[in-house]
GROMACS .gro file of N, CA, C and O in nm:
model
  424
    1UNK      N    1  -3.621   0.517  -5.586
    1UNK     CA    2  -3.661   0.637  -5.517
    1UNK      C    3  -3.582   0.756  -5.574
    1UNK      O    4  -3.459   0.748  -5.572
    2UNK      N    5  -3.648   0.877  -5.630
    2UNK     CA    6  -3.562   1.002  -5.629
    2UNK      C    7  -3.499   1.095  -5.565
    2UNK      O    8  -3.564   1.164  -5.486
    3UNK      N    9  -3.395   1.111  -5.579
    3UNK     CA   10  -3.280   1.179  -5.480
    3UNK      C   11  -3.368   1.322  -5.508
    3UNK      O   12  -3.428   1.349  -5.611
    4UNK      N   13  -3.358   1.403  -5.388
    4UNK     CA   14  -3.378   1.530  -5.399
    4UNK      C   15  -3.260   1.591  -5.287
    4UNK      O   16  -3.199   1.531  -5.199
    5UNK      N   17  -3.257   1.732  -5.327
    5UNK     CA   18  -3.173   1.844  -5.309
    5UNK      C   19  -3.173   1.874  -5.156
    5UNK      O   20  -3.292   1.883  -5.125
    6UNK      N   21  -3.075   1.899  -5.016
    6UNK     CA   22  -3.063   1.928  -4.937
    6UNK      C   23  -2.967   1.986  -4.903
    6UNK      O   24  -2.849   1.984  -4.938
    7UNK      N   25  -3.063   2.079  -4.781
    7UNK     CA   26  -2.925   2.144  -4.742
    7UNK      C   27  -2.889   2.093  -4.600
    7UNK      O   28  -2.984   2.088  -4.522
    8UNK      N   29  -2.754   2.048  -4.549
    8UNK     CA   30  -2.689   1.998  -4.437
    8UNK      C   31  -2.601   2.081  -4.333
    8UNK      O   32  -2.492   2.103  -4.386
    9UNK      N   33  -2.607   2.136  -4.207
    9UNK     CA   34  -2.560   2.186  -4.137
    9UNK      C   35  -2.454   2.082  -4.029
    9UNK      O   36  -2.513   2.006  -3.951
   10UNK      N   37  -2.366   2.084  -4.029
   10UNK     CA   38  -2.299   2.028  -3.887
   10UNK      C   39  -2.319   2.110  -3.767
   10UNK      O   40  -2.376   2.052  -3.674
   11UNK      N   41  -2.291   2.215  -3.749
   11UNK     CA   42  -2.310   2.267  -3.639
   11UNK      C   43  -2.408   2.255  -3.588
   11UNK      O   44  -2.407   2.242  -3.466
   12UNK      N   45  -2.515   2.254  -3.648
   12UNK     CA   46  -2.670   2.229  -3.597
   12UNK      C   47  -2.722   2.096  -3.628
   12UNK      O   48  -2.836   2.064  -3.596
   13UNK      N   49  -2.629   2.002  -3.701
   13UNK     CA   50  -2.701   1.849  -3.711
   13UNK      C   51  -2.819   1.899  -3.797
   13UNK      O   52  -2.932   1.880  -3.751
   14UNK      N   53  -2.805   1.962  -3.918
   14UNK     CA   54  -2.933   1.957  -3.950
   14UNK      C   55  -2.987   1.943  -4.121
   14UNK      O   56  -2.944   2.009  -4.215
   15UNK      N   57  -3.077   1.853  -4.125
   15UNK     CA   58  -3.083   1.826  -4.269
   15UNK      C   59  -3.246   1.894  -4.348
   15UNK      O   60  -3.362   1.863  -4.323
   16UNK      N   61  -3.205   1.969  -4.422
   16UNK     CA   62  -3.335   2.054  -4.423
   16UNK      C   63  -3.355   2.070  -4.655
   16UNK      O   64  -3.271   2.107  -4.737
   17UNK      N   65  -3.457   2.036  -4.669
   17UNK     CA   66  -3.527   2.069  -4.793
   17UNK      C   67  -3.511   2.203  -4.851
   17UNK      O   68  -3.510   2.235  -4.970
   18UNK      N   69  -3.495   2.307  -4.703
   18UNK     CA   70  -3.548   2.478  -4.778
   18UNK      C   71  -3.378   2.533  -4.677
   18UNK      O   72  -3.334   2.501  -4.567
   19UNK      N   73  -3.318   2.645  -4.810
   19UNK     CA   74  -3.204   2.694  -4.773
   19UNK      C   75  -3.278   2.805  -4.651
   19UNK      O   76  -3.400   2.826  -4.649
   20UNK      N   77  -3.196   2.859  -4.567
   20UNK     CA   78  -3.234   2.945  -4.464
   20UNK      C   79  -3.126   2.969  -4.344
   20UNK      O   80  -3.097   2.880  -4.264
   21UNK      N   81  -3.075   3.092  -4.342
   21UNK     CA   82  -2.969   3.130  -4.274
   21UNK      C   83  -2.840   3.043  -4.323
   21UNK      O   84  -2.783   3.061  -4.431
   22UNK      N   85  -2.799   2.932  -4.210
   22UNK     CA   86  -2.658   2.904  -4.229
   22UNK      C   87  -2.683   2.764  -4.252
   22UNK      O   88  -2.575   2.712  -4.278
   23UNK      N   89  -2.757   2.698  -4.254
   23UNK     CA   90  -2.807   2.628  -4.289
   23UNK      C   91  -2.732   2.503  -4.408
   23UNK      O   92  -2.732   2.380  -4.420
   24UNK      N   93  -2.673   2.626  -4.481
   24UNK     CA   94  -2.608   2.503  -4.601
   24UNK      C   95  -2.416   2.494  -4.633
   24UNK      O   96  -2.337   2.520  -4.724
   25UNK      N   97  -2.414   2.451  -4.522
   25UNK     CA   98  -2.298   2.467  -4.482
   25UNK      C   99  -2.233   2.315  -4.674
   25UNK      O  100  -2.152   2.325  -4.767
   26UNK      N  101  -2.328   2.213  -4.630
   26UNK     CA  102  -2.323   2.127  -4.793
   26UNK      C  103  -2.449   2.098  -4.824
   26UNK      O  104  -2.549   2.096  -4.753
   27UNK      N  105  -2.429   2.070  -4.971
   27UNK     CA  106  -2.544   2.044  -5.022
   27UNK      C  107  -2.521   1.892  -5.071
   27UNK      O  108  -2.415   1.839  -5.104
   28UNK      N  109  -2.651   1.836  -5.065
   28UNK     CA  110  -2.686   1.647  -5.103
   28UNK      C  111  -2.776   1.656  -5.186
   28UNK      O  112  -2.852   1.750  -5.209
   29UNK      N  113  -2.769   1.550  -5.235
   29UNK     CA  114  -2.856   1.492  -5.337
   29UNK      C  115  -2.922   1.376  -5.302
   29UNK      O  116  -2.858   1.274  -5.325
   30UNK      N  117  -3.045   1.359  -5.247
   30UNK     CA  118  -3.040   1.191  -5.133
   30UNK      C  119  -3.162   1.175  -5.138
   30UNK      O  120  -3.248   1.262  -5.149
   31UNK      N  121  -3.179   1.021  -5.128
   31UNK     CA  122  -3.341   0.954  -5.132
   31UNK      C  123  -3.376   0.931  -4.944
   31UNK      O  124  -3.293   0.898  -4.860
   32UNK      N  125  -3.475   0.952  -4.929
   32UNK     CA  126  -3.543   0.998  -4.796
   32UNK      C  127  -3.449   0.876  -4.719
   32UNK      O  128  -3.420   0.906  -4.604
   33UNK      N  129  -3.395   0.738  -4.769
   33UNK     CA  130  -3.385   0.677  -4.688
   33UNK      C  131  -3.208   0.728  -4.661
   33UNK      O  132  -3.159   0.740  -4.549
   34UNK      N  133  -3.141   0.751  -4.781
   34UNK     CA  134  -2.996   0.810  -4.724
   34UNK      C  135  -3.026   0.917  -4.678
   34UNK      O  136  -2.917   0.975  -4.675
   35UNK      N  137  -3.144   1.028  -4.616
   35UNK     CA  138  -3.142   1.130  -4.538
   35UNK      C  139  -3.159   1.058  -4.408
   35UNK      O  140  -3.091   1.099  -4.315
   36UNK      N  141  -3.257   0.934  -4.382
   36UNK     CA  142  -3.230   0.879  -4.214
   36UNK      C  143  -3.130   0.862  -4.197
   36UNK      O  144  -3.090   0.899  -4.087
   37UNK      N  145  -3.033   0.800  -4.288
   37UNK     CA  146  -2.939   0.735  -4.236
   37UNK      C  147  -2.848   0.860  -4.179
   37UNK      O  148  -2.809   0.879  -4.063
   38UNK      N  149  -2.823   0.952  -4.314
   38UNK     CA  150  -2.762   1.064  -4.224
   38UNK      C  151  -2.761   1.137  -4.114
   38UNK      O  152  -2.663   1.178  -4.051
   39UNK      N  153  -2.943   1.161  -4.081
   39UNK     CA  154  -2.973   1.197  -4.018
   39UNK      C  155  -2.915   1.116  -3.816
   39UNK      O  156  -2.879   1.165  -3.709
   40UNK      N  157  -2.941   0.982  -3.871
   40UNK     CA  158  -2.921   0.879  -3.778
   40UNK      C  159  -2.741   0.941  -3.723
   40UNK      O  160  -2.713   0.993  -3.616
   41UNK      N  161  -2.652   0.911  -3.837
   41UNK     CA  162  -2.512   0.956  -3.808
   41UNK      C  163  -2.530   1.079  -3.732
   41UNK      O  164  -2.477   1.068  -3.621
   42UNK      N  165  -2.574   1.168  -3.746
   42UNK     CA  166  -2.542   1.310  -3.693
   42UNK      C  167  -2.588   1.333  -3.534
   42UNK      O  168  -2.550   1.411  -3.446
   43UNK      N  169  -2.711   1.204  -3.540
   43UNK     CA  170  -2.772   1.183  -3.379
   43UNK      C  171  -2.659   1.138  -3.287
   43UNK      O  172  -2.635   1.182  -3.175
   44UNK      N  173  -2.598   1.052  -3.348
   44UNK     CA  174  -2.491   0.906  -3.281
   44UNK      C  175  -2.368   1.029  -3.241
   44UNK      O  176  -2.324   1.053  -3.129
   45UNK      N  177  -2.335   1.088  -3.359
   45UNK     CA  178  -2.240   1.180  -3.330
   45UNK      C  179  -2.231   1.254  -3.213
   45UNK      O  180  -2.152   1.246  -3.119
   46UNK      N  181  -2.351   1.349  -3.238
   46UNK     CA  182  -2.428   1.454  -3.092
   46UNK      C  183  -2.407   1.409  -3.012
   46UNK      O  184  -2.344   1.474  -2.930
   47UNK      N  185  -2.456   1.228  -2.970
   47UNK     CA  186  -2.431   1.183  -2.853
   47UNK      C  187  -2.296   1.184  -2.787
   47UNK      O  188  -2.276   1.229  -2.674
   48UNK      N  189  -2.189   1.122  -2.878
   48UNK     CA  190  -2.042   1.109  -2.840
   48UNK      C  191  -1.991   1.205  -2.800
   48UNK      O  192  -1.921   1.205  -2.699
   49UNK      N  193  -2.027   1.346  -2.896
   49UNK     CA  194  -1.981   1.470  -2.824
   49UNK      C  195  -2.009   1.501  -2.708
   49UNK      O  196  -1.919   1.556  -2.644
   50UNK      N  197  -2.136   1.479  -2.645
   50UNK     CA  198  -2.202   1.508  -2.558
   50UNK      C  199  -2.116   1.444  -2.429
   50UNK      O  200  -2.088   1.497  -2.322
   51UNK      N  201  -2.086   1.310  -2.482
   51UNK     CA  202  -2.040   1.222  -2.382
   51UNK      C  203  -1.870   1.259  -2.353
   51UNK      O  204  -1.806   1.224  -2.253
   52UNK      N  205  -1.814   1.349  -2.485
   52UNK     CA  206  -1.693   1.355  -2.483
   52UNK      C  207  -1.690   1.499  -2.365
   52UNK      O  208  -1.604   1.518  -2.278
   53UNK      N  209  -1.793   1.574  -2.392
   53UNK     CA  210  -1.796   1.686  -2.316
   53UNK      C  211  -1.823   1.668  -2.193
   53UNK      O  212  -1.784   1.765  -2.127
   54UNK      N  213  -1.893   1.553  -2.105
   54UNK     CA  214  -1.869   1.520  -1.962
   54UNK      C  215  -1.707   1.466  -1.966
   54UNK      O  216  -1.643   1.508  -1.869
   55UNK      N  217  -1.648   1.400  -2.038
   55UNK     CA  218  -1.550   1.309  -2.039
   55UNK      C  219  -1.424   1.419  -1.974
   55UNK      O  220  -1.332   1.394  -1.896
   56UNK      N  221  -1.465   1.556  -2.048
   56UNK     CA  222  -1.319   1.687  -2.028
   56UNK      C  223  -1.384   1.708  -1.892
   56UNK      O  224  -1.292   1.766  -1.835
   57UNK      N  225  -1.458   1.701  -1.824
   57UNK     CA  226  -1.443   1.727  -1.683
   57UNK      C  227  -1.396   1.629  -1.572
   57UNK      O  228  -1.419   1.634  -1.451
   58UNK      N  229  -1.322   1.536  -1.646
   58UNK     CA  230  -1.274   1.423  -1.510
   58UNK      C  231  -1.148   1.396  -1.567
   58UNK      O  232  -1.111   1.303  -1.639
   59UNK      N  233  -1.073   1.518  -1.509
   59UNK     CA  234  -0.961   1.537  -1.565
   59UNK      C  235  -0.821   1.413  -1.546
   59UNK      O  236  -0.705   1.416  -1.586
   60UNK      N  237  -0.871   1.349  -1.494
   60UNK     CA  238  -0.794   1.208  -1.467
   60UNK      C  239  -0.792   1.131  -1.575
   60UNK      O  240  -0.699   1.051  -1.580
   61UNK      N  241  -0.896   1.134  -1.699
   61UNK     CA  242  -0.897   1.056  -1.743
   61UNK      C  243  -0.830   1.113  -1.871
   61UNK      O  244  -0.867   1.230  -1.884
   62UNK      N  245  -0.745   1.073  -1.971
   62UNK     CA  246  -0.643   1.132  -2.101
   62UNK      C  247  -0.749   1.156  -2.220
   62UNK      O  248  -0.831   1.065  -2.208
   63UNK      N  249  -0.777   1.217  -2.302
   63UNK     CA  250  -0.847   1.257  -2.433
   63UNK      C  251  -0.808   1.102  -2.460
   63UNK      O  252  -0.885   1.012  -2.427
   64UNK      N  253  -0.652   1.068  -2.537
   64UNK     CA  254  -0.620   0.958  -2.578
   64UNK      C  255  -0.654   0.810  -2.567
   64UNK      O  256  -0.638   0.714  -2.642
   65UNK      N  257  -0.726   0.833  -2.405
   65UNK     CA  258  -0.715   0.699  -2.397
   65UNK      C  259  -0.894   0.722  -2.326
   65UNK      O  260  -0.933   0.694  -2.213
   66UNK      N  261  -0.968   0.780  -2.435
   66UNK     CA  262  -1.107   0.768  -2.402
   66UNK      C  263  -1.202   0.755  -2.515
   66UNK      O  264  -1.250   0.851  -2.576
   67UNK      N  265  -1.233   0.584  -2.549
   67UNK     CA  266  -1.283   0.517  -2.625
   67UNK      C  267  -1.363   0.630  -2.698
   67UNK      O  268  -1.335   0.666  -2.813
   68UNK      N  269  -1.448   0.675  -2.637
   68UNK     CA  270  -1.587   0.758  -2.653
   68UNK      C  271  -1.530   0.895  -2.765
   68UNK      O  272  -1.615   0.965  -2.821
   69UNK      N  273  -1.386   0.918  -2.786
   69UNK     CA  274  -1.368   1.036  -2.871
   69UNK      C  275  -1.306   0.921  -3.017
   69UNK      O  276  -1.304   0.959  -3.134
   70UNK      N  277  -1.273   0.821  -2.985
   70UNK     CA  278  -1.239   0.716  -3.095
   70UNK      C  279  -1.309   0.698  -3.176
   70UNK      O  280  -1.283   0.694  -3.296
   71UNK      N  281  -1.460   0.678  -3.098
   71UNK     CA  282  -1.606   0.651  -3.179
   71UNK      C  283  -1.643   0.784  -3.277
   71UNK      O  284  -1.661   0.793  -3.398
   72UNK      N  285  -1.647   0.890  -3.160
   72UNK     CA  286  -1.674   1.044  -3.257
   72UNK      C  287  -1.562   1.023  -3.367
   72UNK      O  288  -1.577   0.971  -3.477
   73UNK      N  289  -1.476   1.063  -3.325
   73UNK     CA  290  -1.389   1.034  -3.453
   73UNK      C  291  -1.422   0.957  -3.600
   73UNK      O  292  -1.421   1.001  -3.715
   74UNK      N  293  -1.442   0.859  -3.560
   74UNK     CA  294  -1.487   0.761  -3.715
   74UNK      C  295  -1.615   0.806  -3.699
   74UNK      O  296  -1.649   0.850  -3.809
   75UNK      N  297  -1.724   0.820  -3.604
   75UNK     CA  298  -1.847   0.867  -3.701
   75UNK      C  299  -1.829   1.015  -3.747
   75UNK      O  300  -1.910   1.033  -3.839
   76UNK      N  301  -1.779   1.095  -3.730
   76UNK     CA  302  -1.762   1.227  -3.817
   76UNK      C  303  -1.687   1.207  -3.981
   76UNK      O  304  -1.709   1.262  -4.089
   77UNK      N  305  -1.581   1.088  -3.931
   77UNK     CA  306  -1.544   1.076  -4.078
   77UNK      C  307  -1.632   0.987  -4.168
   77UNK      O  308  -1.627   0.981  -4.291
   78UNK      N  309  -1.722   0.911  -4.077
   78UNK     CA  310  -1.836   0.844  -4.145
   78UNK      C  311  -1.942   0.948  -4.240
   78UNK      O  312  -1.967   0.940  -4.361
   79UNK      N  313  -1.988   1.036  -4.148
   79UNK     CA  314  -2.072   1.149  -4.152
   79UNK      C  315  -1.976   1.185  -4.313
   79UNK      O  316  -2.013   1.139  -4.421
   80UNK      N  317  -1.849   1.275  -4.298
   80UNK     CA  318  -1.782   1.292  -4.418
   80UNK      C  319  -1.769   1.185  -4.542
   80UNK      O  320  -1.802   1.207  -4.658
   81UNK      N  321  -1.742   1.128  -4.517
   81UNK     CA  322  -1.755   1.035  -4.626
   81UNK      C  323  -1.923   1.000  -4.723
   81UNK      O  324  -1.934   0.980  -4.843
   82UNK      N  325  -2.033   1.005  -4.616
   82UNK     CA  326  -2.185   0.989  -4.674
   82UNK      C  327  -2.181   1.142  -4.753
   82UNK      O  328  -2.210   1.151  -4.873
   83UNK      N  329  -2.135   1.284  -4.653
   83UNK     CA  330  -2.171   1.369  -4.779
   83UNK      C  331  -2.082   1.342  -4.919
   83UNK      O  332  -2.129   1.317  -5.030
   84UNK      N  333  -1.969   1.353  -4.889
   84UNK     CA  334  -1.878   1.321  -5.003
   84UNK      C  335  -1.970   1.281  -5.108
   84UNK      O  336  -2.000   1.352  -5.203
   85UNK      N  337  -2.032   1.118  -5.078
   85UNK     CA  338  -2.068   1.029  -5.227
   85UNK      C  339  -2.234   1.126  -5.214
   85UNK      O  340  -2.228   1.183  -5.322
   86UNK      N  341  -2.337   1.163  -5.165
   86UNK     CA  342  -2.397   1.228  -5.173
   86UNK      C  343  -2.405   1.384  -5.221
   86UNK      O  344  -2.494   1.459  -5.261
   87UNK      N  345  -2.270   1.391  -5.197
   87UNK     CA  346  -2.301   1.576  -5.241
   87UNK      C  347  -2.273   1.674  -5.364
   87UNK      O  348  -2.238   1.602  -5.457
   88UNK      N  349  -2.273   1.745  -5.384
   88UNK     CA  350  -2.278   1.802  -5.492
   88UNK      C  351  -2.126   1.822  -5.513
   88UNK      O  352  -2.035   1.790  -5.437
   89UNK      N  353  -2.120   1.903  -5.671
   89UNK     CA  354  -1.954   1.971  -5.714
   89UNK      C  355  -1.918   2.026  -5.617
   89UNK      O  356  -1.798   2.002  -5.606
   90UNK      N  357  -1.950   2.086  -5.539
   90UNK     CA  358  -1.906   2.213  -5.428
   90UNK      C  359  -1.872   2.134  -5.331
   90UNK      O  360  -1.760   2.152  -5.282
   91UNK      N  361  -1.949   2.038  -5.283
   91UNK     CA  362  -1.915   1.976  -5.130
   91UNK      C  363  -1.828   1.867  -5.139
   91UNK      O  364  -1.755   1.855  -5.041
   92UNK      N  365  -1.811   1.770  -5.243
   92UNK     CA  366  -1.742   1.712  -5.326
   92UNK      C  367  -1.554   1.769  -5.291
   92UNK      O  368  -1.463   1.716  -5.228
   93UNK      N  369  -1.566   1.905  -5.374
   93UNK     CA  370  -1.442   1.979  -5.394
   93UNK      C  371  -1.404   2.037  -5.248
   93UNK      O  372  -1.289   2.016  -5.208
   94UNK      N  373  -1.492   2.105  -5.168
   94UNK     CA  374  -1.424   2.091  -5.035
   94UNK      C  375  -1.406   2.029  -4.934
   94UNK      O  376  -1.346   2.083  -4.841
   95UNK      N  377  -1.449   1.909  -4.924
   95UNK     CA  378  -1.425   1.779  -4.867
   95UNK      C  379  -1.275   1.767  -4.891
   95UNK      O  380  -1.190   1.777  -4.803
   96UNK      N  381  -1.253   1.742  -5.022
   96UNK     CA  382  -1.095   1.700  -5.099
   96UNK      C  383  -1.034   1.772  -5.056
   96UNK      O  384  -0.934   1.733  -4.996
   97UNK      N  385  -1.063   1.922  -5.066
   97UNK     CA  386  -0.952   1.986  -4.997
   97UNK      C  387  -0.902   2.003  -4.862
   97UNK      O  388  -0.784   2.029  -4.836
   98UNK      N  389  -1.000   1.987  -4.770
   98UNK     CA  390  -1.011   1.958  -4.638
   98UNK      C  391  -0.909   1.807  -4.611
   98UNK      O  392  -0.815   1.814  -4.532
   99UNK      N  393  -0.938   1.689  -4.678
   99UNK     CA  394  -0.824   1.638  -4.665
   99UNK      C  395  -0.864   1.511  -4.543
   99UNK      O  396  -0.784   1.435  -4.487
  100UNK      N  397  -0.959   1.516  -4.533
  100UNK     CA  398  -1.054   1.468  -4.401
  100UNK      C  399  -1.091   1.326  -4.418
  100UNK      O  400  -1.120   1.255  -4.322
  101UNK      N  401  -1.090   1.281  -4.556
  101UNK     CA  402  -1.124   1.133  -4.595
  101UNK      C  403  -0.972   1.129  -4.700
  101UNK      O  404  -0.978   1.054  -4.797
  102UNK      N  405  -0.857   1.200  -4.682
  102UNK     CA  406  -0.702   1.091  -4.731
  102UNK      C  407  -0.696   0.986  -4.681
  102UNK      O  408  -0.625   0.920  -4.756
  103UNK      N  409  -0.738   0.904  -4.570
  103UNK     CA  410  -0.684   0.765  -4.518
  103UNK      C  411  -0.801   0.718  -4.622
  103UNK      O  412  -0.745   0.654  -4.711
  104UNK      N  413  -0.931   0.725  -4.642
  104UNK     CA  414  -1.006   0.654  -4.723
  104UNK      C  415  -1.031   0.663  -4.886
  104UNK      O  416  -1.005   0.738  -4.981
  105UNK      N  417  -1.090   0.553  -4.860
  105UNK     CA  418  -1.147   0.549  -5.094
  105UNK      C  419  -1.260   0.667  -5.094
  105UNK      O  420  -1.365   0.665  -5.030
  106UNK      N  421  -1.219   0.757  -5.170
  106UNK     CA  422  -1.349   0.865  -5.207
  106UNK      C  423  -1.344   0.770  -5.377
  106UNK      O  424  -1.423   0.800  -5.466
   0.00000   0.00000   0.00000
């Protein structure tokens, strides 16, 4: 299958063919099926946040000791790591510098 050109937003979870506004926060290089998958990560993510954001209103319970930001956690660095081997010189180089995948093999 041929990889084609995308542009990827985090803030908006969003994986799009055509540049437009803010849109390209990184750019990929990916065959339709590593865009589900990404796409899939960025859903799973949304959710955890979502869940982490009821989680800060029951203030009894510690950030630390709430499974549900453990999970976000590794899927964002999951998420980082797929653009990494997917993305271009640019997203590539600020990934590295960001520093965000040092515990892992880039």
């Amino acid at each position: 299958m041929e990889k084609e050109k995308y542009y990827v937003s985090l803030a908006s979870h969003e994986i799009s063919k055509v540049r437009y506004h803010n849109n390209d926060d990184f750019v990929i290089y990916a065959t339709e099926e590593e865009v589900r998958e990404l796409r899939n990560k960025l859903h799973s993510m949304y959710r955890r946040d979502m869940d982490a954001y009821w989680r800060a209103h029951i203030p009894i319970v510690k950030y630390h000791h709430d499974p549900g930001n453990e999970t976000y956690d590794r899927e964002i660095t999951e998420v980082f790591q797929m653009l990494y081997e997917l993305g271009g010189e640019q997203t590539k180089e600020y990934i590295k510098s960001t520093g965000v995948l040092n515990d892992m093999h880039m």
